[in-house]
Short mmCIF file of C-alpha atoms and ligand atoms in Angstrom, two decimals:
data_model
loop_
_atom_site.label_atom_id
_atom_site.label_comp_id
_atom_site.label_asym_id
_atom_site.label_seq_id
_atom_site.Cartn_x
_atom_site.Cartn_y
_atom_site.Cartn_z
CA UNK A 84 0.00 0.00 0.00
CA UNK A 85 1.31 3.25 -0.82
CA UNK A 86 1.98 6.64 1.72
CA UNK A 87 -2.28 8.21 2.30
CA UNK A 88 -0.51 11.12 3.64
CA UNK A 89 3.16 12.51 4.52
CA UNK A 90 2.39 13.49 8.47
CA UNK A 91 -0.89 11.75 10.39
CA UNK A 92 -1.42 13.71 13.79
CA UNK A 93 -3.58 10.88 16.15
CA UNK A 94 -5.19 12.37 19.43
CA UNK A 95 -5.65 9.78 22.08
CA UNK A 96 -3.66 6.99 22.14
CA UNK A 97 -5.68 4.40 23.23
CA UNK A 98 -7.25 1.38 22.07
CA UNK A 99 -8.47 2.46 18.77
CA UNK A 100 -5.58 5.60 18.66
CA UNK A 101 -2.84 3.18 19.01
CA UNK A 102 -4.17 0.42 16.57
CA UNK A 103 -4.53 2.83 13.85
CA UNK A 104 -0.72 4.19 14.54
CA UNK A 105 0.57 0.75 14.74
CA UNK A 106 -1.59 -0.12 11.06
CA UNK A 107 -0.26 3.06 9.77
CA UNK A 108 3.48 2.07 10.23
CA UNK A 109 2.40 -1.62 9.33
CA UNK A 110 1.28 -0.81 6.20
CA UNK A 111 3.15 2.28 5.46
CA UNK A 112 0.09 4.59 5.14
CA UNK A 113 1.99 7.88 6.34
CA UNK A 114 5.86 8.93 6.11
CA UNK A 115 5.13 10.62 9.62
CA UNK A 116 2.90 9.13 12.95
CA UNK A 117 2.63 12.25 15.65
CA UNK A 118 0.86 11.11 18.86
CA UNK A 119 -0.91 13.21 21.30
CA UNK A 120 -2.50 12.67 24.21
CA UNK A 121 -3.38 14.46 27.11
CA UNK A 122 -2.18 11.89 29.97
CA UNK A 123 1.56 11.60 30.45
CA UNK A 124 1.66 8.78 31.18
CA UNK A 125 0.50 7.41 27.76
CA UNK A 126 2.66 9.48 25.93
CA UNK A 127 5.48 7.71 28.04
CA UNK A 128 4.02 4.10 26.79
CA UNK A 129 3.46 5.28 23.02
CA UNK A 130 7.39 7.03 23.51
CA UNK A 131 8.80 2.99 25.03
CA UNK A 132 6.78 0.97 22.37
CA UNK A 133 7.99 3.06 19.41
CA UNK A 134 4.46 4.17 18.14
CA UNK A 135 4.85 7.55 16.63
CA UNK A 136 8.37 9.51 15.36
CA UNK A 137 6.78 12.44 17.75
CA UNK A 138 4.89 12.06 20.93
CA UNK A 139 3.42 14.96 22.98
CA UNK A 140 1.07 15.74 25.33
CA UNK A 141 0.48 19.31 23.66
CA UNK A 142 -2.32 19.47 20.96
CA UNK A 143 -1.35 22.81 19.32
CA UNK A 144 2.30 21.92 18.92
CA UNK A 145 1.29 18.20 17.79
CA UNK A 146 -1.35 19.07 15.20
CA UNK A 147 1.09 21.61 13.29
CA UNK A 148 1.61 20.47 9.77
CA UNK A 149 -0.60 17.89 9.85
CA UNK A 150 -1.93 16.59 6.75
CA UNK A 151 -4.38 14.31 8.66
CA UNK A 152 -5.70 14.29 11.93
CA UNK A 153 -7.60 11.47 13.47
CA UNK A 154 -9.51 12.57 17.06
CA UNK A 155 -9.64 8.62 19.29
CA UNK A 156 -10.96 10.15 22.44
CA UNK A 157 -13.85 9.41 24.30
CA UNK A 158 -17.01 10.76 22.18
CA UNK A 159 -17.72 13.11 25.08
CA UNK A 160 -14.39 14.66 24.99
CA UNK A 161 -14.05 15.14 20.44
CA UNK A 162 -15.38 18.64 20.88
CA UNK A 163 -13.17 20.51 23.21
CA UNK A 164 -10.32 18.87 21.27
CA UNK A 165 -11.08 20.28 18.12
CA UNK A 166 -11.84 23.61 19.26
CA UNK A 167 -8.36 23.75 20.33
CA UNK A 168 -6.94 22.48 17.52
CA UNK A 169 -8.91 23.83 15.14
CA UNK A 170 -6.56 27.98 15.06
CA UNK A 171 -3.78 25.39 14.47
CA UNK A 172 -4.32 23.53 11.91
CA UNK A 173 -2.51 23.31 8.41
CA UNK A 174 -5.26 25.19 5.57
CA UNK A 175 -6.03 21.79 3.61
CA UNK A 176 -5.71 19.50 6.48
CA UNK A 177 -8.45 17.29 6.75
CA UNK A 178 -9.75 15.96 9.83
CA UNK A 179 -11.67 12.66 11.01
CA UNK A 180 -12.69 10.45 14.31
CA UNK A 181 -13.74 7.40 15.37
CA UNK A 182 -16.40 8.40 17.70
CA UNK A 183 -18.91 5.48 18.14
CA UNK A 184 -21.47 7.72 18.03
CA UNK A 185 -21.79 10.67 15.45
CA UNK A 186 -24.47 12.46 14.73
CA UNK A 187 -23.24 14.67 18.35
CA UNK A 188 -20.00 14.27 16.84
CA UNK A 189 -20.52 16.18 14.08
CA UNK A 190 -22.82 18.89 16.21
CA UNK A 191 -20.05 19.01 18.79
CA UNK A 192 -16.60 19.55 16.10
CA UNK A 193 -18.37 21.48 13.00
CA UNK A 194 -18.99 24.66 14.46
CA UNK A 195 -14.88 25.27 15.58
CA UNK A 196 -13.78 24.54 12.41
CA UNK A 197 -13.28 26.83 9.32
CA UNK A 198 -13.59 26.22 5.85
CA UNK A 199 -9.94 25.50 4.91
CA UNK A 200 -10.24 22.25 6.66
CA UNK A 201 -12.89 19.47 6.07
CA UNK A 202 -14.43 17.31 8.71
CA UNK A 203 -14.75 13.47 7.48
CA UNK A 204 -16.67 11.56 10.25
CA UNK A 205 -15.76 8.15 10.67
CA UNK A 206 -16.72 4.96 13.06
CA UNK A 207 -14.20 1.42 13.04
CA UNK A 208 -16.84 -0.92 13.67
CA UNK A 209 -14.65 -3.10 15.90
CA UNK A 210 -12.82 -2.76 18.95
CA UNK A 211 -12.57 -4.79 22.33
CA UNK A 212 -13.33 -4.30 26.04
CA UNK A 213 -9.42 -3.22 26.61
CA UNK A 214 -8.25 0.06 26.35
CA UNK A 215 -5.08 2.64 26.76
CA UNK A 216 -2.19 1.93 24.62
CA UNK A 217 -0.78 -1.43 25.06
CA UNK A 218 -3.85 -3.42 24.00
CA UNK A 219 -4.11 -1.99 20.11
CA UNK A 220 -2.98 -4.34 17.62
CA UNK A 221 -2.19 -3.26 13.36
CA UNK A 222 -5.14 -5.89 12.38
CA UNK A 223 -7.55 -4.37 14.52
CA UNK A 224 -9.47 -3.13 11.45
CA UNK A 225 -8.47 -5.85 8.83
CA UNK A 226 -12.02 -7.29 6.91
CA UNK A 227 -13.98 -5.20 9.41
CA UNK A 228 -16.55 -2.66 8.32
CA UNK A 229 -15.81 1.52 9.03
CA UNK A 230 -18.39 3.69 8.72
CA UNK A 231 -18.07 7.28 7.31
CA UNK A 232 -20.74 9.87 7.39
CA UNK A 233 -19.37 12.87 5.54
CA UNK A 234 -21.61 15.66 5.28
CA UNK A 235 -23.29 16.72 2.05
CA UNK A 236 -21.10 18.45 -0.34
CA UNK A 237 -18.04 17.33 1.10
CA UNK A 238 -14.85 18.11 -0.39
CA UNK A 239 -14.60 14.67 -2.72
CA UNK A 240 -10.59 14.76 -2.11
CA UNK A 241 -10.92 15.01 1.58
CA UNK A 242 -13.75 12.11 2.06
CA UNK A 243 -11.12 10.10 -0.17
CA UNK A 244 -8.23 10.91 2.31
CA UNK A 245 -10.05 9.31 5.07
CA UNK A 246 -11.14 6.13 3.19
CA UNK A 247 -7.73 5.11 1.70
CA UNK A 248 -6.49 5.47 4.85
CA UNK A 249 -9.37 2.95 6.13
CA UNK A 250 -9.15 0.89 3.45
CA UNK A 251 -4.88 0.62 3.82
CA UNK A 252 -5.98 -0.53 7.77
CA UNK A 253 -7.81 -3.33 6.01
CA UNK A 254 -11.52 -2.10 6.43
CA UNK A 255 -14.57 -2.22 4.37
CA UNK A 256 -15.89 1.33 4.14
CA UNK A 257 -19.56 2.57 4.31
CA UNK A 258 -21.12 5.66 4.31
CA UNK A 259 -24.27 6.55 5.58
CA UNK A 260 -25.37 9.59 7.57
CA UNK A 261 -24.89 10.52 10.76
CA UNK A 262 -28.70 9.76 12.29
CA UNK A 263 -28.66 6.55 10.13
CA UNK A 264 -25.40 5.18 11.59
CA UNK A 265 -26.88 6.44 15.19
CA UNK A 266 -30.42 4.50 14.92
CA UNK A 267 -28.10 1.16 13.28
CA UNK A 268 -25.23 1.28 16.12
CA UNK A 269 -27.87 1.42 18.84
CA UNK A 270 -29.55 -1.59 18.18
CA UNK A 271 -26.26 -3.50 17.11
CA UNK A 272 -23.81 -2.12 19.47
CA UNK A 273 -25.45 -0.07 22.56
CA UNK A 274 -28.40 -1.53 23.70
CA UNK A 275 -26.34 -4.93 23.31
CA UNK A 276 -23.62 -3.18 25.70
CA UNK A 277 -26.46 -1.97 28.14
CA UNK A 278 -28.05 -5.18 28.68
CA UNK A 279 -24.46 -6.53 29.49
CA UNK A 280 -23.70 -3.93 31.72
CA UNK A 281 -27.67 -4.48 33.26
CA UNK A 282 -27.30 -8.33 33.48
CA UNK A 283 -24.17 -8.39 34.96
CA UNK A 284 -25.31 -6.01 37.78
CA UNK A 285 -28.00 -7.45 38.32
CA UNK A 286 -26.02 -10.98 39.00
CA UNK A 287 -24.10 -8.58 41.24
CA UNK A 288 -26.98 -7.89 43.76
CA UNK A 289 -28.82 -11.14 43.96
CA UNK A 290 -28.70 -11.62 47.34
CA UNK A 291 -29.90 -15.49 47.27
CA UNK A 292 -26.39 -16.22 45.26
CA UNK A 293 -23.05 -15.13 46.22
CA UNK A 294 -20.74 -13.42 44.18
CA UNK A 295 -18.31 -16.53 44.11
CA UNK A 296 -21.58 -18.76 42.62
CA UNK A 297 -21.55 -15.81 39.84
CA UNK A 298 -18.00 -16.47 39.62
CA UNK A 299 -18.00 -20.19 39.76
CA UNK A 300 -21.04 -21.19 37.68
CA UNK A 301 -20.50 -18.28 34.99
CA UNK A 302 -20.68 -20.74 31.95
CA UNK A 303 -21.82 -19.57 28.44
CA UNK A 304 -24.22 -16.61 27.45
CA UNK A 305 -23.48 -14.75 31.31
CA UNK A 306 -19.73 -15.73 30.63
CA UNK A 307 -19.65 -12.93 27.30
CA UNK A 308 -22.18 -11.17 28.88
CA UNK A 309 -18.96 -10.26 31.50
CA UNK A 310 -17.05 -9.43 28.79
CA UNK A 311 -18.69 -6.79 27.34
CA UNK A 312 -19.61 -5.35 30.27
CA UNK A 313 -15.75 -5.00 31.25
CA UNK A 314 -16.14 -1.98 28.46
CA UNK A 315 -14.42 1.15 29.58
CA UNK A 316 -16.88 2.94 31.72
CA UNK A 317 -16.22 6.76 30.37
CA UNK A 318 -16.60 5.47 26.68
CA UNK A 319 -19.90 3.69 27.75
CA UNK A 320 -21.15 6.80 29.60
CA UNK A 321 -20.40 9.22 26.63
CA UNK A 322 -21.85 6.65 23.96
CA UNK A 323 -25.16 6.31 26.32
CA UNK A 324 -25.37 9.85 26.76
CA UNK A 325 -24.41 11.46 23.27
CA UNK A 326 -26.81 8.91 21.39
CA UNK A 327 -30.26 9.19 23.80
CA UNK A 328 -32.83 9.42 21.72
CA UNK A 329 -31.86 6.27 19.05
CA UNK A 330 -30.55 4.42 22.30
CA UNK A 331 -34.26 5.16 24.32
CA UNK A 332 -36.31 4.54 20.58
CA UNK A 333 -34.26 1.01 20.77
CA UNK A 334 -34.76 0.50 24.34
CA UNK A 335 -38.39 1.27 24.03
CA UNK A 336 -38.80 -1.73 21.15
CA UNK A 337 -36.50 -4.11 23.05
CA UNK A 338 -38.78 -3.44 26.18
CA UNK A 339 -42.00 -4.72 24.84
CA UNK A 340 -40.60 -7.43 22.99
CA UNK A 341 -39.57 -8.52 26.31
CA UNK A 342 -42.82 -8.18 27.85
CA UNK A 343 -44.49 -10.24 25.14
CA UNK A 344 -41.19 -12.75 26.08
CA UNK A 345 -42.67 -12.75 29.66
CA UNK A 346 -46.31 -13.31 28.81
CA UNK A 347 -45.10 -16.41 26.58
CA UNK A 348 -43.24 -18.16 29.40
CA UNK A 349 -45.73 -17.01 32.06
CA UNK A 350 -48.67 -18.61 29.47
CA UNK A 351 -46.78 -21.61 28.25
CA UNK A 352 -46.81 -20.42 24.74
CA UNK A 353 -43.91 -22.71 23.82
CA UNK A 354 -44.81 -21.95 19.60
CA UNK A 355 -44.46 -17.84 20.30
CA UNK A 356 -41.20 -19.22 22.38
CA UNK A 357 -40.27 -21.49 19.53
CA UNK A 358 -41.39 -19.40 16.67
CA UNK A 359 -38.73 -16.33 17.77
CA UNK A 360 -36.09 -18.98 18.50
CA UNK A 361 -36.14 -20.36 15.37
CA UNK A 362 -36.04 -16.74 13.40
CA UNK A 363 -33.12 -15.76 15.53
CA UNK A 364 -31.36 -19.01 14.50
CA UNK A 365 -31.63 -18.09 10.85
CA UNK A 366 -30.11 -14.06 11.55
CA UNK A 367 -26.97 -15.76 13.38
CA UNK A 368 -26.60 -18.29 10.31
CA UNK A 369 -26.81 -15.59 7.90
CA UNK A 370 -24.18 -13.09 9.87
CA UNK A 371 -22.24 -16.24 9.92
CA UNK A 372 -22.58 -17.35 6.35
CA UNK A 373 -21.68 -13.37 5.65
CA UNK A 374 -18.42 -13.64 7.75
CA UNK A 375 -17.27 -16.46 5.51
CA UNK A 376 -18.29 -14.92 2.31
CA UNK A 377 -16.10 -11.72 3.14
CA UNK A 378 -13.03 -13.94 4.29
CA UNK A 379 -13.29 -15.72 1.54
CA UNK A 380 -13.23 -12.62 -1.16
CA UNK A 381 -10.72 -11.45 0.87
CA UNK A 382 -8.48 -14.56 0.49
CA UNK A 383 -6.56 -13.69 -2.43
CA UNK A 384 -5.95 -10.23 -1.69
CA UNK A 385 -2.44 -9.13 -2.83
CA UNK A 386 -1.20 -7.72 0.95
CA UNK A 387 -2.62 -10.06 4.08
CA UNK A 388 -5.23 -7.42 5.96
CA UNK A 389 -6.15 -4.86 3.54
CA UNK A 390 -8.81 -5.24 0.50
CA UNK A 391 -8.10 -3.56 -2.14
CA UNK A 392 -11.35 -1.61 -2.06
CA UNK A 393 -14.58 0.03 -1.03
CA UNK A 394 -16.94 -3.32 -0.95
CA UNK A 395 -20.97 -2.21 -0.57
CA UNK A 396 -22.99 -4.74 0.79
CA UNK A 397 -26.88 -3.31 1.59
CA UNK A 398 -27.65 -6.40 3.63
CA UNK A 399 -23.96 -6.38 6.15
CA UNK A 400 -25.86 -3.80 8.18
CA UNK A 401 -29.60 -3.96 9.30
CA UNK A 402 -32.28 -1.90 7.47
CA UNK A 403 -33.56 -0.38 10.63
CA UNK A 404 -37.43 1.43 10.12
CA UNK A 405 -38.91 3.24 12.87
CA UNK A 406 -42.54 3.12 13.83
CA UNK A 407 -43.15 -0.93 13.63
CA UNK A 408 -42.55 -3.83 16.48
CA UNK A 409 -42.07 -7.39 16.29
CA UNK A 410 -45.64 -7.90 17.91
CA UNK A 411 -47.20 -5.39 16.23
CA UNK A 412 -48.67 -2.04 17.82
CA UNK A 413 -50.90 -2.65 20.99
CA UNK A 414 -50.20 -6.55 21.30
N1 LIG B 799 -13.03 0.61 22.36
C1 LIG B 799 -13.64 0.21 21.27
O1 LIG B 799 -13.89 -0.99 21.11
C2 LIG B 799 -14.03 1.21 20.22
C3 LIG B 799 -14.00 2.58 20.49
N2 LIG B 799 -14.38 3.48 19.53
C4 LIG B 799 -14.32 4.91 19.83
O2 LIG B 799 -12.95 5.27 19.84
C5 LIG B 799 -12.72 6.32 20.77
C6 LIG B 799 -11.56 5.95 21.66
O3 LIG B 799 -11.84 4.74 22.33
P1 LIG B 799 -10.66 3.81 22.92
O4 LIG B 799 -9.48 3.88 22.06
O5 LIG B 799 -11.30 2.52 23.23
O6 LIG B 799 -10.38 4.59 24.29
P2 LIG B 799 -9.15 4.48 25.30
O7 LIG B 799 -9.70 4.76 26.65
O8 LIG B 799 -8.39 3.21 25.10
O9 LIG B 799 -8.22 5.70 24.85
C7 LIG B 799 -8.63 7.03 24.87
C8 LIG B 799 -7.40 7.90 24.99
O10 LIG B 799 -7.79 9.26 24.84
C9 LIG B 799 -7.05 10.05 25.75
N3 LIG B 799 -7.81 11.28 25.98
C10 LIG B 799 -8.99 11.43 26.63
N4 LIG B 799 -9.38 12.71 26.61
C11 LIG B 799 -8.43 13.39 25.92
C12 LIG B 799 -8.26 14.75 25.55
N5 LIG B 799 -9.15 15.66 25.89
N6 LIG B 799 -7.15 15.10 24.85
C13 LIG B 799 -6.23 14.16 24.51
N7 LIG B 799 -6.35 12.86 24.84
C14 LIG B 799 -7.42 12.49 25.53
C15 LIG B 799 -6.90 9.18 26.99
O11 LIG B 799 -5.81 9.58 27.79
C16 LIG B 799 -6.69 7.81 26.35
O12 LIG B 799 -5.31 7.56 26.16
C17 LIG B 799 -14.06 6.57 21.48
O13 LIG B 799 -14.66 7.72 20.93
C18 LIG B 799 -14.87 5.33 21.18
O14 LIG B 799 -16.26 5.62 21.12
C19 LIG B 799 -14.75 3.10 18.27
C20 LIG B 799 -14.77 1.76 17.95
C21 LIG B 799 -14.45 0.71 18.91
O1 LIG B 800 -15.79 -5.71 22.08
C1 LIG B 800 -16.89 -5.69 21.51
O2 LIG B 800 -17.65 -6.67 21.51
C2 LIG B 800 -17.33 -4.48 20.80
O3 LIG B 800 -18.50 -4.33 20.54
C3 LIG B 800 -16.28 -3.47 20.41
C4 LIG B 800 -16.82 -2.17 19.93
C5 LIG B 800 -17.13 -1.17 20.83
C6 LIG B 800 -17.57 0.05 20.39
C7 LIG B 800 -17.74 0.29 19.05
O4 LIG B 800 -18.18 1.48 18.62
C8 LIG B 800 -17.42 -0.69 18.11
C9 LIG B 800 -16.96 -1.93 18.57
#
């Protein structure tokens, strides 16, 4: 893969920061990595595993030059960075994030920046429940999807910055906008997280078990419900709290679903049980089936992690429509 960009400026070297740093150099995507982060103590860590040529804890000096900067802080936190980055940034220099939420992404950075630099949303669907510098890894990305959601009118060269770059991590890009992504990431990704987080608590306060029965008989489903739920609590809180409204439309669905759930057991209705079992048996089979099919274009792809381009596939992300239930309205 050839150099995106000569100098790639990444704020917050975390999870996400560092994996994209550590692609970067992998694949040679930019001549220069600058890292900046706000605790010391990671810019120590990026400094002793080599991430970046420059590593700094100071925004204004780090950003200079920049061709391309990528914002990997907590969603809560993307808009006080770019207001003070935005006086210093090159004219020309585009910037992005990976903000798992964006439509208050894009609310929150847009009105600090001027016109000489573009703002190129973006969301790496993938990650895990580690964070901070040591646990990113360069394949982080590879065959996964990452979502862009560039406003209207965009400048064409900028929005083609940010996907090469994607595309050189090894992602399949999307674009969608910014309330779409929001209403298809709260069904997929945050109400899932929630009802880990929920579950898991409530295990916590049973008082009939103890903890070390939790512990001891956590087999299957409340086994990777504990994983999830080991998410990094200030990400959680920003994602729950930046994306309300598609996260309590969700919530609302899931919560009469599971009442009709309750009335089936509570009724013996083992054909409504049986019925929904069987449906959800087909979705996993199909994201299953999917997974292969990628992997398997993907197979004889010139460089290991990276396809060589922008794949569309309608059906890899749910066609979410508001307004209808599984039961029906009033049942
Ligand atoms: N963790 C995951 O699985 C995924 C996370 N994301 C998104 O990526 C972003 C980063 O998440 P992670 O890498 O997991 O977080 P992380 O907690 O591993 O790293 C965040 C880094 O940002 C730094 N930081 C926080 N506020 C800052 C500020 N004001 N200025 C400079 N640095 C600051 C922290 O010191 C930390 O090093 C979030 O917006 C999250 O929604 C997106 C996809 C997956
Ligand atoms: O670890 C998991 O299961 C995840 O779901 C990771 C993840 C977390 C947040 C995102 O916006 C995207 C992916």
């Amino acid at each position: 893969m050839s150099e995106v960009v000569e100098r790639i400026a990444i704020v917050g070297l975390g999870l996400i920061g560092s994996s994209i740093a550590r692609g970067a150099r992998t694949y040679g995507l930019a001549r220069t990595i600058v890292a900046i982060d706000r605790d010391p103590a990671v810019i120590e860590r990026v400094r002793a595993l080599g991430l970046a040529e420059t590593a700094t804890c100071d925004p204004v000096e780090g950003v200079r030059d920049a061709d391309l900067v990528i914002l990997c802080v907590p969603v809560g936190a993307i808009g006080a960075v770019a207001e003070a980055i935005a006086p210093h940034l090159k004219p020309g220099a585009v910037v992005s994030d990976v903000g798992s939420v964006k439509a208050a992404v894009v609310a929150a950075v847009a009105p600090h920046l001027s016109d000489a630099n573009t703002f190129v949303p973006a969301h790496p669907v993938a990650g895990t429940e580690y964070s901070g510098p040591d646990s990113g890894f360069a394949t982080l990305f590879s065959n996964r999807w990452c979502i862009l959601t560039p406003p209207e009118g965009a400048e064409a060269s900028a929005v083609e910055r940010v996907r090469s770059l994607w595309q050189g991590l090894g992602a399949i890009v999307e674009t969608m906008t910014p309330e779409h992504h929001d209403l298809v990431l709260a069904i997929t990704s945050h109400v899932p997280h929630l009802i880990a987080y929920n579950i898991v608590g409530t295990a916590a306060d049973l008082e009939e078990v103890t903890q070390s029965e939790v512990i001891k008989f956590s087999a299957g489903g409340f086994r990777d419900f504990t994983r999830i739920a080991a998410s990094d609590p200030t990400m959680w809180r920003d994602i729950f709290l930046t994306n309300r409204d598609a996260v309590l439309e969700m919530l609302g669905r899931f919560n009469e679903d599971l009442s009709a759930l309750s009335r089936a057991i509570r009724w013996g209705d083992g054909e409504a049980l049986h019925e929904l079992f069987t449906r959800t048996r087909t979705i996993r089979r199909g994201i299953v089936a999917m997974g292969q099919e990628t992997a398997e274009a993907d197979f004889g792809r010139a460089r290991g992690g990276a396809p060589s381009g922008s794949v569309r596939s309608e059906s890899a992300l749910p066609d979410v429509a508001v307004g209808t239930s599984r039961h029906g309205a009033g049942s």
